[in-house]
Short mmCIF file of C-alpha atoms in Angstrom, two decimals:
data_model
loop_
_atom_site.label_atom_id
_atom_site.label_comp_id
_atom_site.label_asym_id
_atom_site.label_seq_id
_atom_site.Cartn_x
_atom_site.Cartn_y
_atom_site.Cartn_z
CA MET A 23 92.22 101.69 110.29
CA ALA A 24 94.64 103.95 109.19
CA GLU A 25 94.69 104.76 105.50
CA ASN A 26 97.71 103.67 103.60
CA ASN A 27 97.75 106.82 101.11
CA GLY A 28 97.18 104.75 98.30
CA LYS A 29 100.60 102.66 98.61
CA MET A 30 101.01 99.79 96.32
CA LEU A 31 103.17 96.24 96.64
CA LYS A 32 104.55 94.46 93.25
CA ILE A 33 104.54 90.84 94.01
CA THR A 34 106.32 88.10 91.85
CA LEU A 35 106.55 84.50 92.16
CA VAL A 36 109.93 83.03 92.52
CA LYS A 37 109.94 79.59 93.85
CA SER A 38 107.53 77.09 92.60
CA PRO A 39 104.13 76.18 94.51
CA ILE A 40 104.55 72.66 93.55
CA GLY A 41 105.71 70.60 96.90
CA ALA A 42 104.40 73.60 98.84
CA VAL A 43 101.80 73.26 101.73
CA PRO A 44 98.33 73.02 100.40
CA LYS A 45 97.46 76.05 101.75
CA HIS A 46 100.43 77.89 100.88
CA ARG A 47 99.75 76.47 96.87
CA ALA A 48 96.08 77.74 97.57
CA THR A 49 97.35 81.59 98.52
CA VAL A 50 99.60 82.09 96.04
CA GLU A 51 96.44 81.09 93.23
CA ALA A 52 94.06 83.55 95.10
CA MET A 53 96.37 86.33 95.06
CA GLY A 54 96.64 85.96 91.32
CA LEU A 55 100.11 84.46 90.69
CA ARG A 56 99.53 81.56 87.76
CA LYS A 57 103.24 81.19 86.29
CA LEU A 58 106.81 81.63 87.79
CA ASN A 59 108.14 84.90 87.75
CA LYS A 60 104.55 86.79 87.01
CA THR A 61 104.30 89.80 89.07
CA ILE A 62 101.06 91.49 90.24
CA ILE A 63 100.27 95.06 92.34
CA LEU A 64 98.28 95.06 94.91
CA PRO A 65 97.66 97.44 97.69
CA ASP A 66 99.20 97.50 100.29
CA ASN A 67 97.02 96.67 103.35
CA ALA A 68 96.73 94.36 106.20
CA SER A 69 95.10 91.53 104.12
CA THR A 70 97.66 91.27 101.29
CA ARG A 71 100.66 91.52 104.00
CA GLY A 72 98.82 88.44 105.91
CA GLN A 73 99.19 86.62 102.60
CA ILE A 74 102.77 88.01 101.75
CA GLN A 75 103.77 86.66 105.37
CA GLN A 76 102.47 83.23 104.58
CA ILE A 77 104.37 82.57 101.23
CA SER A 78 106.98 84.84 102.01
CA HIS A 79 109.36 82.20 101.22
CA MET A 80 108.09 82.22 97.68
CA VAL A 81 107.22 85.69 96.76
CA LYS A 82 109.69 88.74 96.41
CA VAL A 83 108.14 92.13 97.82
CA GLU A 84 108.62 95.74 96.31
CA GLU A 85 106.81 99.40 97.40
CA VAL A 86 105.63 100.96 94.33
#
């Protein structure tokens, strides 16, 4: 797998997971997003991108 050269993603929860599909709610929780407008920084890799793709309608993503 290609190295991502230490790139990171800044992910912010912008939509509440209340009423969301339980699987999506679990993904939000697993990423460490506990409250609205909370921001986390995760490595830019395939697993993180997959999680973001699943809940893209609830998060805002920026490259750091």
